[in-house]
């Protein structure tokens, strides 16, 4: 019920927007956010975009996960 | 970056499991609790409990909105559904939750006007299109969902859509986590914090809990690597005698959350005492409509005579929601109570611990 998904913004008209994930496309309210742009990824829940996802933070998390797969590169304690 | 597949990479999952195994090598048993129904479903779907070392136990808390909602609330919705001028609009999960005298699904089959919606905005549109109907939206859910109900109420008030009503059972999560942390019967040694609640609420409501109870906490997203990274963080904290709130879902959770959404919630709702299945009444843990919104408050406009609700005999949902027993320890689990014939609320929603255990853990 409180499931929320990352979806890509494909259109913005005032405080309404369209978002897509794979083959699924839907209309959402953007009224809980400021400055949403086409191409942004947003967390969508119950017909509303709740947050714009942060590309830099996502990349950093992935880099940390990547480092775990290469333990030989860890600095010596 | 699609924010999904990247976080499902097998190499990451294996690396995290390897690190967790190292930290769990001592064999000391650790019990961690997730307090979000979407985590419950993600852990079950990913088979994560089977992948983790035996010493690590994951238990579900009161994070499934349908599960913690009171039988009295269902009974009130049933009573309103029987009024000829009322349309009940609700998320689908509520349809099959047993009340004292059956379910909304059964009421619908007998002719009550009960509609399933995916968003509160659909309920608002129904009210706009049918001024002759009173549309009652069943407002359930936590910090994640409350802003959507608030947005619809603000719009209904601004547009003068007087036949749009909300029966609010919205709740806020930190009070429930505090009650569990303070309960000596609950042996939780770390919290996997709800990523989408924190996306709205930010870090501030959770930090005092960690400090006061010295309990490790990690805010997690919903992909397998997100959940495993949280488990690793919690076991590391435990092994080092630390207790911190770690934000491991930074792509969605800003420290300040979503202030715009919270301002909207605060303008429409005010804190109220709320009853949680398993936890009882927790002061200030619910969201009631402010007086300015009384004309849209189903409890004020369509009051229902409160009768003592009948809880299903033998159901141990209350203990499941506190992590005191596992779903399989309930005498009704699997035979009397199953997803196609739920007796307790925890067997209804895919986010309920009993439903998830029945669907994914039994094989």
Coordinates of C-alpha atoms in Angstrom, one line a residue:
Chain A
X1 CA 0.0 0.0 0.0
X2 CA 2.7 2.4 0.8
X3 CA 4.8 1.1 -2.0
X4 CA 6.6 3.8 -3.9
X5 CA 8.7 3.6 -7.0
X6 CA 11.4 5.6 -8.8
X7 CA 9.9 6.8 -12.1
X8 CA 11.3 9.1 -14.8
X9 CA 9.5 12.4 -15.5
X10 CA 8.4 12.6 -19.2
X11 CA 6.3 15.8 -19.1
X12 CA 5.6 18.7 -16.7
X13 CA 2.5 21.0 -16.9
X14 CA 2.2 23.2 -13.9
X15 CA 1.9 21.0 -10.9
X16 CA 0.9 17.9 -12.9
X17 CA 3.4 15.6 -14.6
X18 CA 3.7 12.4 -16.5
X19 CA 6.1 9.7 -15.3
X20 CA 7.2 6.4 -16.8
X21 CA 8.8 3.2 -15.6
X22 CA 9.3 0.5 -18.3
X23 CA 6.0 0.2 -20.1
X24 CA 4.0 1.9 -17.3
X25 CA 3.2 5.5 -17.8
X26 CA 1.0 7.5 -15.5
X27 CA 0.0 11.0 -14.5
X28 CA 1.2 12.3 -11.1
X29 CA 0.8 15.4 -9.0
X30 CA 4.0 17.4 -8.6
X31 CA 2.5 19.7 -5.9
X32 CA 4.6 18.3 -3.1
X33 CA 7.9 19.3 -4.9
X34 CA 9.5 22.4 -6.4
X35 CA 11.4 22.6 -9.6
X36 CA 10.8 19.2 -11.1
X37 CA 12.2 18.9 -14.7
X38 CA 11.7 16.4 -17.5
X39 CA 14.3 13.7 -17.2
X40 CA 14.4 13.8 -13.4
X41 CA 13.6 10.6 -11.5
X42 CA 11.1 11.0 -8.7
X43 CA 9.7 8.7 -6.0
X44 CA 6.0 8.1 -6.9
X45 CA 3.5 7.1 -4.2
X46 CA -0.3 7.0 -4.5
X47 CA -0.4 9.4 -7.5
X48 CA 2.1 11.9 -6.1
X49 CA 5.8 12.6 -6.6
X50 CA 7.3 12.7 -3.1
X51 CA 11.0 13.4 -3.8
X52 CA 13.4 14.0 -6.6
X53 CA 16.1 11.4 -6.6
X54 CA 19.7 12.6 -6.2
X55 CA 21.9 11.3 -9.0
X56 CA 25.1 12.2 -7.1
X57 CA 24.1 10.3 -3.9
X58 CA 23.0 7.3 -5.9
X59 CA 26.3 7.2 -7.7
X60 CA 28.1 7.4 -4.4
X61 CA 26.1 4.5 -2.9
X62 CA 26.9 2.4 -6.0
X63 CA 30.6 3.3 -5.7
X64 CA 30.6 2.1 -2.1
X65 CA 28.9 -1.1 -3.1
X66 CA 31.4 -1.5 -5.9
X67 CA 34.3 -1.1 -3.4
X68 CA 32.9 -4.0 -1.4
X69 CA 33.3 -6.3 -4.4
X70 CA 37.0 -5.4 -4.6
X71 CA 38.3 -6.0 -1.1
X72 CA 41.9 -6.1 -2.3
X73 CA 41.6 -2.3 -3.0
X74 CA 40.7 -1.5 0.5
X75 CA 43.4 0.6 2.2
X76 CA 45.5 -1.3 4.8
X77 CA 44.2 -0.7 8.4
Chain B
X1 CA 20.8 5.7 -13.9
X2 CA 17.4 4.2 -13.4
X3 CA 17.7 3.8 -9.7
X4 CA 16.4 0.2 -9.7
X5 CA 18.4 -2.4 -11.6
X6 CA 21.8 -0.9 -10.5
X7 CA 20.8 -1.7 -6.9
X8 CA 20.0 -5.3 -7.7
X9 CA 23.4 -6.4 -9.0
X10 CA 24.3 -9.9 -7.9
X11 CA 27.9 -9.0 -7.3
X12 CA 26.8 -6.4 -4.7
X13 CA 24.4 -8.8 -3.0
X14 CA 27.2 -11.4 -2.7
X15 CA 29.7 -8.9 -1.4
X16 CA 27.3 -7.6 1.2
X17 CA 26.4 -11.1 2.3
X18 CA 30.2 -11.9 2.6
X19 CA 30.7 -8.8 4.8
X20 CA 27.7 -9.8 6.9
X21 CA 29.0 -13.3 7.3
X22 CA 32.3 -12.0 8.6
X23 CA 30.6 -9.7 11.1
X24 CA 28.3 -12.6 12.2
X25 CA 31.1 -15.1 12.6
X26 CA 31.0 -14.9 16.4
X27 CA 27.6 -16.6 16.2
X28 CA 26.1 -14.0 18.6
X29 CA 22.4 -13.8 17.8
X30 CA 21.0 -10.5 16.7
X31 CA 17.4 -9.5 16.1
X32 CA 16.7 -6.6 13.8
X33 CA 13.3 -5.2 13.0
X34 CA 11.9 -3.6 9.9
X35 CA 9.0 -1.2 10.5
X36 CA 7.9 -0.7 6.9
X37 CA 5.5 -3.0 5.1
X38 CA 7.4 -2.5 1.8
X39 CA 10.5 -3.7 3.6
X40 CA 8.6 -6.8 4.8
X41 CA 7.5 -7.5 1.3
X42 CA 11.0 -6.8 -0.2
X43 CA 12.7 -9.1 2.3
X44 CA 10.2 -11.9 1.7
X45 CA 10.3 -11.6 -2.1
X46 CA 14.1 -11.5 -2.2
X47 CA 14.4 -14.5 0.1
X48 CA 16.8 -12.5 2.2
X49 CA 16.1 -14.3 5.5
X50 CA 17.4 -17.5 3.9
X51 CA 20.5 -15.8 2.6
X52 CA 21.5 -14.3 5.9
X53 CA 23.5 -16.2 8.6
X54 CA 21.4 -18.1 11.0
X55 CA 22.5 -15.8 13.9
X56 CA 20.7 -12.9 12.3
X57 CA 17.0 -12.7 12.7
X58 CA 14.8 -10.2 10.9
X59 CA 11.4 -9.5 12.4
X60 CA 8.6 -7.3 11.1
X61 CA 7.2 -4.5 13.2
X62 CA 4.0 -2.3 13.0
X63 CA 4.8 -1.0 9.5
X64 CA 1.8 -2.3 7.5
X65 CA -0.9 0.4 7.6
X66 CA -3.8 -2.0 7.1
X67 CA -2.4 -4.3 9.9
X68 CA -2.2 -1.7 12.6
X69 CA -5.6 -0.1 11.8
X70 CA -8.3 -0.9 14.4
X71 CA -11.3 -3.2 14.0
X72 CA -13.4 -0.2 15.2
X73 CA -12.2 1.8 12.2
X74 CA -13.3 -1.0 9.8
X75 CA -16.6 -1.2 11.7
X76 CA -17.1 2.5 11.2
X77 CA -16.4 2.3 7.5
X78 CA -18.9 -0.6 7.2
X79 CA -21.6 1.4 9.0
X80 CA -21.0 4.4 6.7
X81 CA -20.9 2.1 3.6
X82 CA -24.5 1.0 4.4
X83 CA -25.8 4.6 4.1
X84 CA -27.5 5.0 0.7
X85 CA -25.9 8.4 0.0
X86 CA -22.3 7.2 0.8
X87 CA -19.5 6.1 -1.5
X88 CA -16.5 4.6 0.2
X89 CA -13.3 5.1 -1.6
X90 CA -10.3 3.1 -0.4
X91 CA -7.0 1.6 -1.2
X92 CA -7.6 -2.0 -2.2
X93 CA -5.9 -3.6 0.8
X94 CA -8.7 -2.4 3.1
X95 CA -11.4 -4.3 1.3
X96 CA -10.6 -7.7 2.9
X97 CA -9.7 -6.7 6.4
X98 CA -12.2 -8.4 8.7
X99 CA -14.3 -6.1 10.9
X100 CA -16.6 -7.3 13.7
X101 CA -19.3 -8.0 11.1
X102 CA -17.5 -8.9 7.9
X103 CA -15.5 -7.1 5.3
X104 CA -16.0 -4.1 3.0
X105 CA -15.7 -6.5 0.2
X106 CA -18.7 -8.5 1.5
X107 CA -20.6 -5.2 2.0
X108 CA -19.8 -4.3 -1.6
X109 CA -21.2 -7.6 -2.8
X110 CA -24.4 -6.9 -0.9
X111 CA -24.7 -3.6 -2.8
X112 CA -22.8 -1.0 -0.8
X113 CA -21.0 1.5 -3.0
X114 CA -17.3 0.7 -2.2
X115 CA -14.7 1.8 -4.8
X116 CA -11.0 0.9 -4.9
X117 CA -8.7 3.8 -5.8
X118 CA -4.9 4.0 -6.3
X119 CA -4.8 7.6 -5.3
X120 CA -6.8 9.9 -3.1
X121 CA -7.1 12.2 -6.1
X122 CA -9.4 9.6 -7.7
X123 CA -11.7 9.8 -4.7
X124 CA -11.6 13.6 -5.0
X125 CA -12.6 13.4 -8.7
X126 CA -15.5 11.1 -7.8
X127 CA -16.8 13.7 -5.3
X128 CA -16.4 16.4 -7.9
X129 CA -18.3 14.5 -10.5
X130 CA -21.1 13.2 -8.2
X131 CA -22.2 16.1 -5.9
X132 CA -25.2 14.0 -4.9
X133 CA -22.9 11.4 -3.3
X134 CA -20.9 11.7 -0.1
X135 CA -17.5 10.3 -0.9
X136 CA -15.7 9.0 2.2
X137 CA -12.0 8.3 1.6
X138 CA -10.4 5.9 4.1
X139 CA -7.2 7.8 5.0
X140 CA -4.7 5.2 6.2
X141 CA -0.9 5.1 6.1
X142 CA 2.0 6.8 7.6
X143 CA 4.2 9.9 6.9
X144 CA 4.5 8.8 3.3
X145 CA 0.8 8.8 2.5
X146 CA -0.5 11.5 4.8
X147 CA 0.7 14.4 2.5
X148 CA -1.4 12.9 -0.4
X149 CA -4.5 13.0 1.7
X150 CA -3.6 16.5 3.0
X151 CA -3.2 17.7 -0.6
X152 CA -6.6 16.4 -1.6
X153 CA -8.3 18.0 1.5
X154 CA -6.6 21.3 0.8
X155 CA -7.9 21.2 -2.8
X156 CA -11.4 20.1 -1.7
X157 CA -11.6 23.1 0.7
X158 CA -10.2 25.5 -1.9
X159 CA -12.6 24.3 -4.6
X160 CA -15.6 24.0 -2.2
X161 CA -16.1 20.2 -2.8
X162 CA -18.2 19.7 0.3
X163 CA -19.1 16.1 -0.4
X164 CA -15.5 14.9 -0.1
X165 CA -14.9 13.5 3.3
X166 CA -11.9 11.7 4.9
X167 CA -12.0 9.2 7.8
X168 CA -8.5 9.6 9.0
X169 CA -6.5 6.8 10.6
X170 CA -3.2 8.2 9.5
X171 CA -0.4 7.6 11.9
X172 CA 3.2 8.6 12.5
X173 CA 5.9 6.0 12.9
X174 CA 8.4 7.2 15.5
X175 CA 6.0 6.9 18.4
X176 CA 5.4 3.2 17.6
X177 CA 9.2 2.6 17.4
X178 CA 9.6 4.3 20.7
X179 CA 6.9 2.1 22.3
X180 CA 8.6 -1.0 21.0
X181 CA 12.0 0.1 22.1
X182 CA 10.6 0.7 25.6
X183 CA 8.8 -2.7 25.8
X184 CA 10.9 -5.3 27.7
X185 CA 9.1 -8.1 25.9
X186 CA 10.4 -7.0 22.6
X187 CA 14.0 -8.0 22.0
X188 CA 14.9 -5.7 19.1
X189 CA 18.6 -4.8 18.8
X190 CA 18.4 -2.5 15.7
X191 CA 15.9 -0.8 13.5
X192 CA 15.8 -0.9 9.7
X193 CA 14.1 2.5 9.3
X194 CA 11.4 3.1 6.7
X195 CA 13.0 4.8 3.7
X196 CA 9.9 6.4 2.3
X197 CA 8.7 7.6 5.6
X198 CA 12.1 9.3 6.1
X199 CA 11.9 10.7 2.6
X200 CA 9.1 12.9 3.9
X201 CA 9.9 13.1 7.6
X202 CA 13.7 13.5 7.3
X203 CA 16.1 12.4 10.1
X204 CA 15.0 14.6 13.0
X205 CA 12.1 12.4 14.3
X206 CA 14.3 9.3 14.4
X207 CA 17.5 10.7 15.9
X208 CA 16.2 11.1 19.5
X209 CA 15.0 7.5 19.6
X210 CA 18.5 6.2 18.8
X211 CA 20.0 8.5 21.4
X212 CA 17.5 7.7 24.2
X213 CA 17.4 3.9 23.8
X214 CA 21.0 3.4 22.5
X215 CA 19.6 1.4 19.7
X216 CA 21.3 1.2 16.3
X217 CA 19.2 2.3 13.3
X218 CA 19.8 2.4 9.5
X219 CA 17.5 4.1 7.0
X220 CA 17.2 1.8 4.1
X221 CA 15.8 1.8 0.5
X222 CA 13.8 -1.1 -0.9
X223 CA 16.2 -3.0 -3.3
X224 CA 17.9 -6.1 -1.9
X225 CA 21.3 -4.3 -1.7
X226 CA 19.6 -1.5 0.3
X227 CA 18.2 -3.9 2.9
X228 CA 21.4 -5.9 3.2
X229 CA 23.5 -2.8 3.5
X230 CA 21.3 -1.8 6.4
X231 CA 21.7 -5.2 8.1
X232 CA 25.5 -4.9 7.7
X233 CA 25.4 -1.4 9.2
X234 CA 23.3 -2.6 12.2
X235 CA 25.5 -5.7 12.9
X236 CA 28.7 -3.6 12.6
X237 CA 27.3 -1.0 15.1
X238 CA 26.3 -3.8 17.5
X239 CA 29.7 -5.5 17.3
X240 CA 31.4 -2.2 18.0
X241 CA 29.0 -1.1 20.8
X242 CA 27.8 1.9 18.8
X243 CA 24.3 3.3 18.3
X244 CA 23.9 5.8 15.5
X245 CA 21.3 6.7 12.9
X246 CA 22.8 5.9 9.5
X247 CA 21.2 7.2 6.3
X248 CA 21.8 4.5 3.7
X249 CA 19.1 5.7 1.3
X250 CA 20.6 9.1 0.5
X251 CA 19.4 9.1 -3.1
X252 CA 15.9 9.7 -1.7
X253 CA 16.3 10.7 2.0
X254 CA 17.6 14.3 2.5
X255 CA 18.3 15.1 6.1
X256 CA 15.5 17.6 6.1
X257 CA 13.1 15.2 4.3
X258 CA 10.4 17.0 2.3
X259 CA 9.5 20.2 4.2
X260 CA 6.9 21.2 1.7
X261 CA 5.0 18.0 2.2
X262 CA 5.2 18.3 5.9
X263 CA 4.0 21.9 5.9
X264 CA 0.9 20.8 4.0
X265 CA 0.3 17.9 6.5
X266 CA 0.6 20.3 9.4
X267 CA -1.8 22.8 7.8
X268 CA -4.5 20.1 7.4
X269 CA -3.9 17.7 10.3
X270 CA -3.0 17.9 14.0
X271 CA -1.5 15.2 16.2
X272 CA -4.1 13.0 18.0
X273 CA -4.0 9.9 20.1
X274 CA -4.2 6.8 18.0
X275 CA -4.8 3.1 18.6
X276 CA -2.4 0.6 17.0
X277 CA -3.0 -3.1 16.8
X278 CA -0.5 -4.7 19.2
X279 CA 0.5 -1.4 20.8
X280 CA -2.7 0.1 22.0
X281 CA -3.2 3.9 22.3
X282 CA -0.1 5.9 21.6
X283 CA -0.4 9.5 22.5
X284 CA 0.0 12.0 19.7
X285 CA 0.8 9.2 17.1
X286 CA -2.2 9.8 14.9
X287 CA -3.3 12.6 12.5
X288 CA -6.7 14.1 13.0
X289 CA -8.3 16.8 10.7
X290 CA -7.9 20.3 12.1
X291 CA -11.0 22.2 13.1
X292 CA -10.9 24.2 9.8
X293 CA -11.4 21.0 8.0
X294 CA -14.3 19.7 10.1
X295 CA -16.7 20.0 7.2
X296 CA -14.6 17.3 5.4
X297 CA -14.1 15.1 8.5
X298 CA -16.2 11.9 8.3
X299 CA -16.1 11.5 12.0
X300 CA -17.8 14.9 12.4
X301 CA -20.2 14.8 9.4
X302 CA -21.1 11.1 9.6
X303 CA -20.7 10.1 13.2
X304 CA -21.0 6.4 13.9
X305 CA -22.2 4.9 17.2
X306 CA -19.2 3.1 18.6
X307 CA -19.7 -0.4 19.7
X308 CA -17.0 -2.5 21.2
X309 CA -15.3 -4.2 18.3
X310 CA -14.9 -8.0 18.2
X311 CA -11.4 -9.1 17.5
X312 CA -11.1 -12.5 15.7
X313 CA -10.7 -15.3 18.2
X314 CA -7.3 -16.9 18.3
X315 CA -5.6 -14.3 16.1
X316 CA -2.2 -13.3 17.3
X317 CA -1.7 -10.4 14.9
X318 CA -0.9 -8.1 17.9
X319 CA 2.1 -10.2 18.9
X320 CA 3.3 -10.5 15.3
X321 CA 3.2 -6.7 14.9
X322 CA 5.6 -6.4 17.9
X323 CA 8.0 -9.1 16.7
X324 CA 7.2 -11.2 19.8
X325 CA 6.2 -14.2 17.7
X326 CA 6.7 -15.1 14.1
X327 CA 3.7 -15.6 11.8
X328 CA 4.2 -19.4 11.8
X329 CA 3.8 -19.4 15.6
X330 CA 0.2 -18.3 15.4
X331 CA -2.2 -21.3 15.8
X332 CA -4.3 -20.0 12.9
X333 CA -1.4 -19.5 10.4
X334 CA -1.7 -21.3 7.2
X335 CA -4.7 -23.5 7.9
X336 CA -7.5 -21.4 9.3
X337 CA -5.9 -18.1 8.2
X338 CA -4.5 -17.8 4.7
X339 CA -4.3 -15.0 2.1
X340 CA -7.5 -16.2 0.3
X341 CA -9.4 -16.4 3.6
X342 CA -7.7 -14.0 6.1
X343 CA -8.8 -14.0 9.7
X344 CA -6.4 -11.4 10.9
X345 CA -5.3 -8.1 9.3
X346 CA -1.7 -9.2 9.0
X347 CA -2.7 -11.9 6.5
X348 CA -4.6 -9.5 4.2
X349 CA -2.1 -7.0 2.7
X350 CA 1.0 -8.1 0.7
X351 CA 2.9 -6.0 3.2
X352 CA 1.5 -7.9 6.2
X353 CA 4.0 -10.1 7.9
X354 CA 1.7 -13.1 7.8
X355 CA 0.8 -12.7 4.2
X356 CA 4.5 -12.3 3.2
X357 CA 5.5 -15.4 5.3
X358 CA 2.7 -17.4 3.8
X359 CA 3.5 -16.4 0.2
X360 CA 7.2 -16.6 0.2
X361 CA 8.7 -18.4 3.3
X362 CA 6.7 -21.6 3.4
X363 CA 8.3 -23.5 0.6

